[in-house]
């Protein structure tokens, strides 16, 4: 092996060059250690001397500076931490042993003393720092990152990936770096094995013959037979190992392990192999797999390639959005990006938008990604031709599987779905074979899922359409859609909450069914959309099968999209009963999306259809979301009428479960208009029915709303019991949205009984769950109550911060009513904090907003808080006016306790204004009107 000093100098020279060869003056000006003279530094860099102990601290500072500059300048990979100290120690020991400044007979290091057969490396290697580090860590002679290999062990780094991903570029770049660092004085050998080429493959014996000649074996001494040549190769590499002259063998473009295995040299030699296959048959290989570039690196590569001929080509910089779109259409694949760059270099005035337009059409994209030339290795600059080289090596079954997988909808596919599509007894093995060929990607985080690169998919689809009859493509797609609808319907049976419903044995329980739905979500949505093109019933069936899942996981946009499409299908077929059924689920989705007017427009038609055909139960199903939409639109009387009618229809047909669910919704509306006794009665009935039918989820919903209705009538202990049970039930069912809603109400109940720590903890949990689940309305509601609790607990700045966040969320959502309600609380907190001008602004806006949305109770809170502000600032006449309006608004909304509080505040303001008789009258009204001993005592 090369001497330690030679290795040290080669590494230092390579680092100095990678850093841009900074001047001796700049290196001599580093601060923080004793500075040597310029001549000393020059001797280190030119390979004349090794730094002594007195200069070691400065030398290590200099190396750190050079590595920092090299990293900024390009793709130089720094040595592991501490390795420069080890290199220096070994070089110094060798120098001391030789009793001179350098070992006897040593010479300034060459990059490699043996033959170097490497083609030129890439001008730029972009976005491959991590893979490059992995390859160099394997090639490094000292193996400081890993345990050193046993003598004679084979050390191989294999770079794998799809065609055009840049395997050869990475291998050449790494090999050139290793050579410049002097790691392989025996030489660097290179061979293109043509595993994926239009030319015949190159066998191991032919490569051995070429390597033997490069290493100096004369033609007359070469054995004739293939096996003899391989034997001679092994003898020679063992001889070089004994002489301390390690080789690097680069075997590019291998197709099978058999091509490479006979050529792999033992340690201390190294081998670097590239292949479109993973070459799993090779043992103990350190594999580096390349994927397409990250978007930012793809843009960088495109820009560098365009500036290769003209440094002033600024199209990527000035046309950024088009450049991003162009890179995406290229699938961020290096070969595709280089092809596009070559085309654009030929037409320097062409805009990137024009080039994008050429690639937009999927039918011609592959043909557009071609340039009439070959790369430096003689390979065609054409995406289709590149992929064809992989495709031609597939077996008949593999090729059919490849073509059919491109016919599947969605971004990826599971093994079970692919098995249904392929209808082949060895489908999993076919998938694995395509993944080994890097024509299919196995998700490392979800090993049961497979995907294709966008351009590979286009290529496979082209072939699939050509072989559609042979492959029975349409029949395969029908099998896949049947598989989707069958399993989705089976999973849905586990989300049905009635205890007397039988669940499918396709899944082991609700958790397993939900896990499957989560994994298949995007695929199922794509399948439903695709089914319409085939006229398959999955386009409509999946809407019903996925509705409960969409609601539970809040995939509302997907729900609306699929239901809208299904409604159009049934309308075109003049199938009005089924259209009405879909409109009901669409109405539910609109309500969940808070698109209430659209729900109000869609649902009456559905209810009317069911009325015409005499289907009372379905009519009730339609009226329920209709009533909820009317409630949210603040059309309370109409909402109560619709929901009461739905309850009556459910009673008529004996659907106790439907009746219970609608009673829960009716209770919400009744509570909103202050009819708390009726609301509580409705919720209690719902709880009883859900318990009797074994519907834990429905019971939790009823308990949540019951607890919320108990709070205004000050039945706090009952509310806490109901809400705690609801939260636990939701949590056990994995329903985050329901759990968060129950916790928000529970926090409000804790607040009313002065359990501030419990209230704050519970409300923060609710806010976090809503945030994680992507429910901004729920999050803002929890923040509103949290702000109110914090204010009452005296933590005013925290309260103001949380309430401002809630206001911002409601503003972004366009929810004027809830924004106005939060502003009332914010004004109250600002008043307590002495920030009176801000409080006046917030409360004035609150009163206006609640009045605009006809929210008398919210308006009452705003006026009451305005009264508090005016009292605080001793503007008693204004306070009297505000409290008077608050009393009237509370009375209109049916909130007797709120009315009493406002009346009490009014009496206080009147007393401060020295209107004593009016104050006595106000306090007497409190005592007479509430029947609340506590309120009477306060008066």
mmCIF file of N, CA, C and O in Angstrom, residues 134-140 143 149 153-159 171 174-175 178 184 187-190 193 211 233 237 246-252 260-274 279 282-288:
data_model
loop_
_atom_site.group_PDB
_atom_site.id
_atom_site.type_symbol
_atom_site.label_atom_id
_atom_site.label_comp_id
_atom_site.label_asym_id
_atom_site.label_seq_id
_atom_site.Cartn_x
_atom_site.Cartn_y
_atom_site.Cartn_z
ATOM 1 N N UNK A 134 -21.733 8.112 0.968
ATOM 2 C CA UNK A 134 -21.833 6.673 1.187
ATOM 3 C C UNK A 134 -20.853 5.880 0.347
ATOM 4 O O UNK A 134 -20.220 4.929 0.831
ATOM 5 N N UNK A 135 -20.692 6.261 -0.923
ATOM 6 C CA UNK A 135 -19.758 5.548 -1.804
ATOM 7 C C UNK A 135 -18.327 5.761 -1.340
ATOM 8 O O UNK A 135 -17.537 4.806 -1.233
ATOM 9 N N UNK A 136 -17.959 7.017 -1.048
ATOM 10 C CA UNK A 136 -16.576 7.282 -0.640
ATOM 11 C C UNK A 136 -16.245 6.629 0.696
ATOM 12 O O UNK A 136 -15.111 6.204 0.918
ATOM 13 N N UNK A 137 -17.233 6.533 1.575
ATOM 14 C CA UNK A 137 -16.988 5.847 2.844
ATOM 15 C C UNK A 137 -16.617 4.389 2.614
ATOM 16 O O UNK A 137 -15.804 3.816 3.341
ATOM 17 N N UNK A 138 -17.205 3.790 1.581
ATOM 18 C CA UNK A 138 -16.879 2.397 1.258
ATOM 19 C C UNK A 138 -15.524 2.282 0.576
ATOM 20 O O UNK A 138 -14.770 1.330 0.800
ATOM 21 N N UNK A 139 -15.193 3.257 -0.257
ATOM 22 C CA UNK A 139 -13.931 3.185 -1.002
ATOM 23 C C UNK A 139 -12.723 3.561 -0.156
ATOM 24 O O UNK A 139 -11.604 3.113 -0.442
ATOM 25 N N UNK A 140 -12.931 4.366 0.873
ATOM 26 C CA UNK A 140 -11.814 4.891 1.654
ATOM 27 C C UNK A 140 -10.957 3.755 2.217
ATOM 28 O O UNK A 140 -11.478 2.840 2.858
ATOM 29 N N UNK A 143 -11.223 3.081 6.043
ATOM 30 C CA UNK A 143 -12.537 2.623 6.533
ATOM 31 C C UNK A 143 -12.831 3.156 7.927
ATOM 32 O O UNK A 143 -13.306 2.441 8.801
ATOM 33 N N UNK A 149 -12.430 -3.996 6.943
ATOM 34 C CA UNK A 149 -12.727 -5.334 6.455
ATOM 35 C C UNK A 149 -11.604 -6.303 6.796
ATOM 36 O O UNK A 149 -10.454 -5.910 6.956
ATOM 37 N N UNK A 153 -11.272 -9.913 2.334
ATOM 38 C CA UNK A 153 -12.714 -9.731 2.128
ATOM 39 C C UNK A 153 -12.953 -8.821 0.929
ATOM 40 O O UNK A 153 -12.160 -7.929 0.635
ATOM 41 N N UNK A 154 -14.067 -9.071 0.241
ATOM 42 C CA UNK A 154 -14.425 -8.249 -0.908
ATOM 43 C C UNK A 154 -15.217 -7.037 -0.414
ATOM 44 O O UNK A 154 -16.195 -7.175 0.316
ATOM 45 N N UNK A 155 -14.788 -5.826 -0.798
ATOM 46 C CA UNK A 155 -15.472 -4.606 -0.416
ATOM 47 C C UNK A 155 -16.044 -3.973 -1.682
ATOM 48 O O UNK A 155 -15.308 -3.493 -2.537
ATOM 49 N N UNK A 156 -17.363 -4.029 -1.805
ATOM 50 C CA UNK A 156 -18.026 -3.582 -3.020
ATOM 51 C C UNK A 156 -19.082 -2.539 -2.668
ATOM 52 O O UNK A 156 -19.860 -2.730 -1.738
ATOM 53 N N UNK A 157 -19.098 -1.459 -3.417
ATOM 54 C CA UNK A 157 -20.186 -0.491 -3.332
ATOM 55 C C UNK A 157 -20.967 -0.587 -4.635
ATOM 56 O O UNK A 157 -20.381 -0.493 -5.714
ATOM 57 N N UNK A 158 -22.276 -0.799 -4.534
ATOM 58 C CA UNK A 158 -23.112 -0.927 -5.719
ATOM 59 C C UNK A 158 -24.069 0.252 -5.773
ATOM 60 O O UNK A 158 -24.809 0.505 -4.824
ATOM 61 N N UNK A 159 -24.060 0.984 -6.877
ATOM 62 C CA UNK A 159 -24.960 2.105 -7.095
ATOM 63 C C UNK A 159 -26.081 1.614 -8.002
ATOM 64 O O UNK A 159 -25.832 1.206 -9.143
ATOM 65 N N UNK A 171 -20.776 7.353 -9.921
ATOM 66 C CA UNK A 171 -19.641 6.439 -9.813
ATOM 67 C C UNK A 171 -18.353 7.084 -10.334
ATOM 68 O O UNK A 171 -17.289 6.981 -9.711
ATOM 69 N N UNK A 174 -17.122 9.828 -7.906
ATOM 70 C CA UNK A 174 -16.505 9.238 -6.719
ATOM 71 C C UNK A 174 -15.144 8.639 -7.057
ATOM 72 O O UNK A 174 -14.171 8.795 -6.303
ATOM 73 N N UNK A 175 -15.057 7.943 -8.185
ATOM 74 C CA UNK A 175 -13.791 7.318 -8.563
ATOM 75 C C UNK A 175 -12.713 8.362 -8.827
ATOM 76 O O UNK A 175 -11.543 8.184 -8.439
ATOM 77 N N UNK A 178 -11.524 9.658 -5.471
ATOM 78 C CA UNK A 178 -10.661 8.670 -4.811
ATOM 79 C C UNK A 178 -9.277 8.655 -5.444
ATOM 80 O O UNK A 178 -8.253 8.547 -4.752
ATOM 81 N N UNK A 184 -5.621 4.800 -4.419
ATOM 82 C CA UNK A 184 -5.425 3.570 -5.193
ATOM 83 C C UNK A 184 -4.187 3.691 -6.091
ATOM 84 O O UNK A 184 -4.289 3.900 -7.308
ATOM 85 N N UNK A 187 -3.909 1.673 -9.368
ATOM 86 C CA UNK A 187 -4.609 2.082 -10.577
ATOM 87 C C UNK A 187 -6.116 2.094 -10.374
ATOM 88 O O UNK A 187 -6.646 1.585 -9.376
ATOM 89 N N UNK A 188 -6.801 2.716 -11.311
ATOM 90 C CA UNK A 188 -8.259 2.762 -11.321
ATOM 91 C C UNK A 188 -8.721 2.216 -12.662
ATOM 92 O O UNK A 188 -8.450 2.811 -13.711
ATOM 93 N N UNK A 189 -9.381 1.061 -12.637
ATOM 94 C CA UNK A 189 -9.798 0.381 -13.854
ATOM 95 C C UNK A 189 -11.301 0.569 -14.062
ATOM 96 O O UNK A 189 -12.075 0.570 -13.107
ATOM 97 N N UNK A 190 -11.707 0.692 -15.328
ATOM 98 C CA UNK A 190 -13.111 0.952 -15.645
ATOM 99 C C UNK A 190 -13.537 0.070 -16.810
ATOM 100 O O UNK A 190 -12.787 -0.091 -17.780
ATOM 101 N N UNK A 193 -19.986 -2.725 -18.904
ATOM 102 C CA UNK A 193 -20.399 -4.106 -19.151
ATOM 103 C C UNK A 193 -21.557 -4.198 -20.142
ATOM 104 O O UNK A 193 -21.944 -5.295 -20.527
ATOM 105 N N UNK A 211 -8.378 -5.698 -18.469
ATOM 106 C CA UNK A 211 -7.715 -5.226 -17.260
ATOM 107 C C UNK A 211 -6.280 -5.743 -17.183
ATOM 108 O O UNK A 211 -5.362 -5.020 -16.767
ATOM 109 N N UNK A 233 -6.256 -12.942 -13.646
ATOM 110 C CA UNK A 233 -6.703 -11.700 -13.020
ATOM 111 C C UNK A 233 -6.619 -11.799 -11.503
ATOM 112 O O UNK A 233 -6.099 -10.912 -10.822
ATOM 113 N N UNK A 237 -4.233 -9.492 -8.978
ATOM 114 C CA UNK A 237 -4.733 -8.583 -7.939
ATOM 115 C C UNK A 237 -4.209 -8.998 -6.569
ATOM 116 O O UNK A 237 -3.943 -8.138 -5.712
ATOM 117 N N UNK A 246 -3.165 -1.053 -3.881
ATOM 118 C CA UNK A 246 -4.583 -1.386 -4.076
ATOM 119 C C UNK A 246 -5.142 -0.784 -5.364
ATOM 120 O O UNK A 246 -4.725 0.289 -5.808
ATOM 121 N N UNK A 247 -6.110 -1.502 -5.929
ATOM 122 C CA UNK A 247 -6.810 -1.086 -7.140
ATOM 123 C C UNK A 247 -8.229 -0.628 -6.793
ATOM 124 O O UNK A 247 -8.819 -1.093 -5.821
ATOM 125 N N UNK A 248 -8.772 0.219 -7.650
ATOM 126 C CA UNK A 248 -10.207 0.474 -7.663
ATOM 127 C C UNK A 248 -10.730 -0.036 -8.995
ATOM 128 O O UNK A 248 -10.250 0.374 -10.060
ATOM 129 N N UNK A 249 -11.715 -0.931 -8.930
ATOM 130 C CA UNK A 249 -12.307 -1.512 -10.137
ATOM 131 C C UNK A 249 -13.735 -0.977 -10.265
ATOM 132 O O UNK A 249 -14.565 -1.209 -9.385
ATOM 133 N N UNK A 250 -14.007 -0.243 -11.339
ATOM 134 C CA UNK A 250 -15.335 0.321 -11.578
ATOM 135 C C UNK A 250 -15.995 -0.473 -12.697
ATOM 136 O O UNK A 250 -15.498 -0.499 -13.826
ATOM 137 N N UNK A 251 -17.090 -1.146 -12.364
ATOM 138 C CA UNK A 251 -17.829 -1.963 -13.324
ATOM 139 C C UNK A 251 -19.186 -1.305 -13.552
ATOM 140 O O UNK A 251 -20.071 -1.367 -12.703
ATOM 141 N N UNK A 252 -19.318 -0.674 -14.697
ATOM 142 C CA UNK A 252 -20.487 0.141 -14.983
ATOM 143 C C UNK A 252 -21.503 -0.636 -15.814
ATOM 144 O O UNK A 252 -21.142 -1.454 -16.661
ATOM 145 N N UNK A 260 -20.456 -9.608 -12.773
ATOM 146 C CA UNK A 260 -19.508 -8.907 -11.926
ATOM 147 C C UNK A 260 -18.748 -9.788 -10.949
ATOM 148 O O UNK A 260 -17.587 -9.525 -10.655
ATOM 149 N N UNK A 261 -19.418 -10.817 -10.444
ATOM 150 C CA UNK A 261 -18.841 -11.595 -9.347
ATOM 151 C C UNK A 261 -17.422 -12.090 -9.628
ATOM 152 O O UNK A 261 -16.539 -11.967 -8.763
ATOM 153 N N UNK A 262 -17.115 -12.628 -10.824
ATOM 154 C CA UNK A 262 -15.747 -13.132 -11.045
ATOM 155 C C UNK A 262 -14.680 -12.045 -11.075
ATOM 156 O O UNK A 262 -13.490 -12.349 -10.970
ATOM 157 N N UNK A 263 -15.092 -10.781 -11.196
ATOM 158 C CA UNK A 263 -14.125 -9.692 -11.345
ATOM 159 C C UNK A 263 -13.864 -8.948 -10.038
ATOM 160 O O UNK A 263 -12.977 -8.084 -9.991
ATOM 161 N N UNK A 264 -14.617 -9.255 -9.002
ATOM 162 C CA UNK A 264 -14.493 -8.486 -7.770
ATOM 163 C C UNK A 264 -13.205 -8.842 -7.043
ATOM 164 O O UNK A 264 -12.999 -9.995 -6.668
ATOM 165 N N UNK A 265 -12.347 -7.850 -6.802
ATOM 166 C CA UNK A 265 -11.067 -8.133 -6.140
ATOM 167 C C UNK A 265 -11.223 -8.091 -4.624
ATOM 168 O O UNK A 265 -12.091 -7.385 -4.104
ATOM 169 N N UNK A 266 -10.381 -8.829 -3.893
ATOM 170 C CA UNK A 266 -10.463 -8.810 -2.429
ATOM 171 C C UNK A 266 -9.813 -7.549 -1.851
ATOM 172 O O UNK A 266 -9.067 -6.850 -2.531
ATOM 173 N N UNK A 267 -10.071 -7.292 -0.571
ATOM 174 C CA UNK A 267 -9.435 -6.186 0.133
ATOM 175 C C UNK A 267 -7.913 -6.409 0.147
ATOM 176 O O UNK A 267 -7.465 -7.569 0.196
ATOM 177 N N UNK A 268 -7.103 -5.365 0.003
ATOM 178 C CA UNK A 268 -7.409 -3.945 0.167
ATOM 179 C C UNK A 268 -7.953 -3.265 -1.096
ATOM 180 O O UNK A 268 -8.113 -2.044 -1.095
ATOM 181 N N UNK A 269 -8.197 -4.035 -2.148
ATOM 182 C CA UNK A 269 -8.787 -3.446 -3.342
ATOM 183 C C UNK A 269 -10.238 -3.071 -3.067
ATOM 184 O O UNK A 269 -10.852 -3.529 -2.106
ATOM 185 N N UNK A 270 -10.810 -2.248 -3.937
ATOM 186 C CA UNK A 270 -12.200 -1.867 -3.828
ATOM 187 C C UNK A 270 -12.863 -2.012 -5.193
ATOM 188 O O UNK A 270 -12.202 -1.889 -6.235
ATOM 189 N N UNK A 271 -14.171 -2.254 -5.167
ATOM 190 C CA UNK A 271 -14.942 -2.326 -6.406
ATOM 191 C C UNK A 271 -16.158 -1.420 -6.291
ATOM 192 O O UNK A 271 -16.753 -1.292 -5.220
ATOM 193 N N UNK A 272 -16.495 -0.820 -7.418
ATOM 194 C CA UNK A 272 -17.661 0.056 -7.496
ATOM 195 C C UNK A 272 -18.480 -0.385 -8.703
ATOM 196 O O UNK A 272 -17.978 -0.397 -9.829
ATOM 197 N N UNK A 273 -19.734 -0.791 -8.468
ATOM 198 C CA UNK A 273 -20.581 -1.375 -9.504
ATOM 199 C C UNK A 273 -21.819 -0.500 -9.678
ATOM 200 O O UNK A 273 -22.396 -0.038 -8.692
ATOM 201 N N UNK A 274 -22.236 -0.288 -10.930
ATOM 202 C CA UNK A 274 -23.522 0.378 -11.174
ATOM 203 C C UNK A 274 -24.423 -0.570 -11.947
ATOM 204 O O UNK A 274 -23.956 -1.339 -12.783
ATOM 205 N N UNK A 279 -28.947 -6.350 -7.848
ATOM 206 C CA UNK A 279 -27.882 -7.363 -7.770
ATOM 207 C C UNK A 279 -27.869 -8.021 -6.389
ATOM 208 O O UNK A 279 -26.842 -8.121 -5.721
ATOM 209 N N UNK A 282 -25.316 -10.724 -5.070
ATOM 210 C CA UNK A 282 -23.961 -10.419 -4.603
ATOM 211 C C UNK A 282 -23.975 -10.276 -3.088
ATOM 212 O O UNK A 282 -24.724 -9.458 -2.543
ATOM 213 N N UNK A 283 -23.158 -11.033 -2.373
ATOM 214 C CA UNK A 283 -23.171 -10.947 -0.906
ATOM 215 C C UNK A 283 -22.386 -9.738 -0.406
ATOM 216 O O UNK A 283 -21.444 -9.268 -1.047
ATOM 217 N N UNK A 284 -22.788 -9.242 0.764
ATOM 218 C CA UNK A 284 -22.020 -8.212 1.489
ATOM 219 C C UNK A 284 -21.739 -6.976 0.657
ATOM 220 O O UNK A 284 -20.664 -6.364 0.765
ATOM 221 N N UNK A 285 -22.681 -6.608 -0.194
ATOM 222 C CA UNK A 285 -22.519 -5.403 -1.000
ATOM 223 C C UNK A 285 -23.115 -4.224 -0.248
ATOM 224 O O UNK A 285 -24.215 -4.310 0.295
ATOM 225 N N UNK A 286 -22.400 -3.112 -0.245
ATOM 226 C CA UNK A 286 -22.926 -1.892 0.371
ATOM 227 C C UNK A 286 -23.641 -1.103 -0.720
ATOM 228 O O UNK A 286 -22.998 -0.504 -1.577
ATOM 229 N N UNK A 287 -24.962 -1.126 -0.666
ATOM 230 C CA UNK A 287 -25.756 -0.584 -1.773
ATOM 231 C C UNK A 287 -26.124 0.878 -1.529
ATOM 232 O O UNK A 287 -26.468 1.270 -0.424
ATOM 233 N N UNK A 288 -26.059 1.634 -2.597
ATOM 234 C CA UNK A 288 -26.519 3.021 -2.614
ATOM 235 C C UNK A 288 -27.543 3.108 -3.740
ATOM 236 O O UNK A 288 -27.210 2.864 -4.898
#
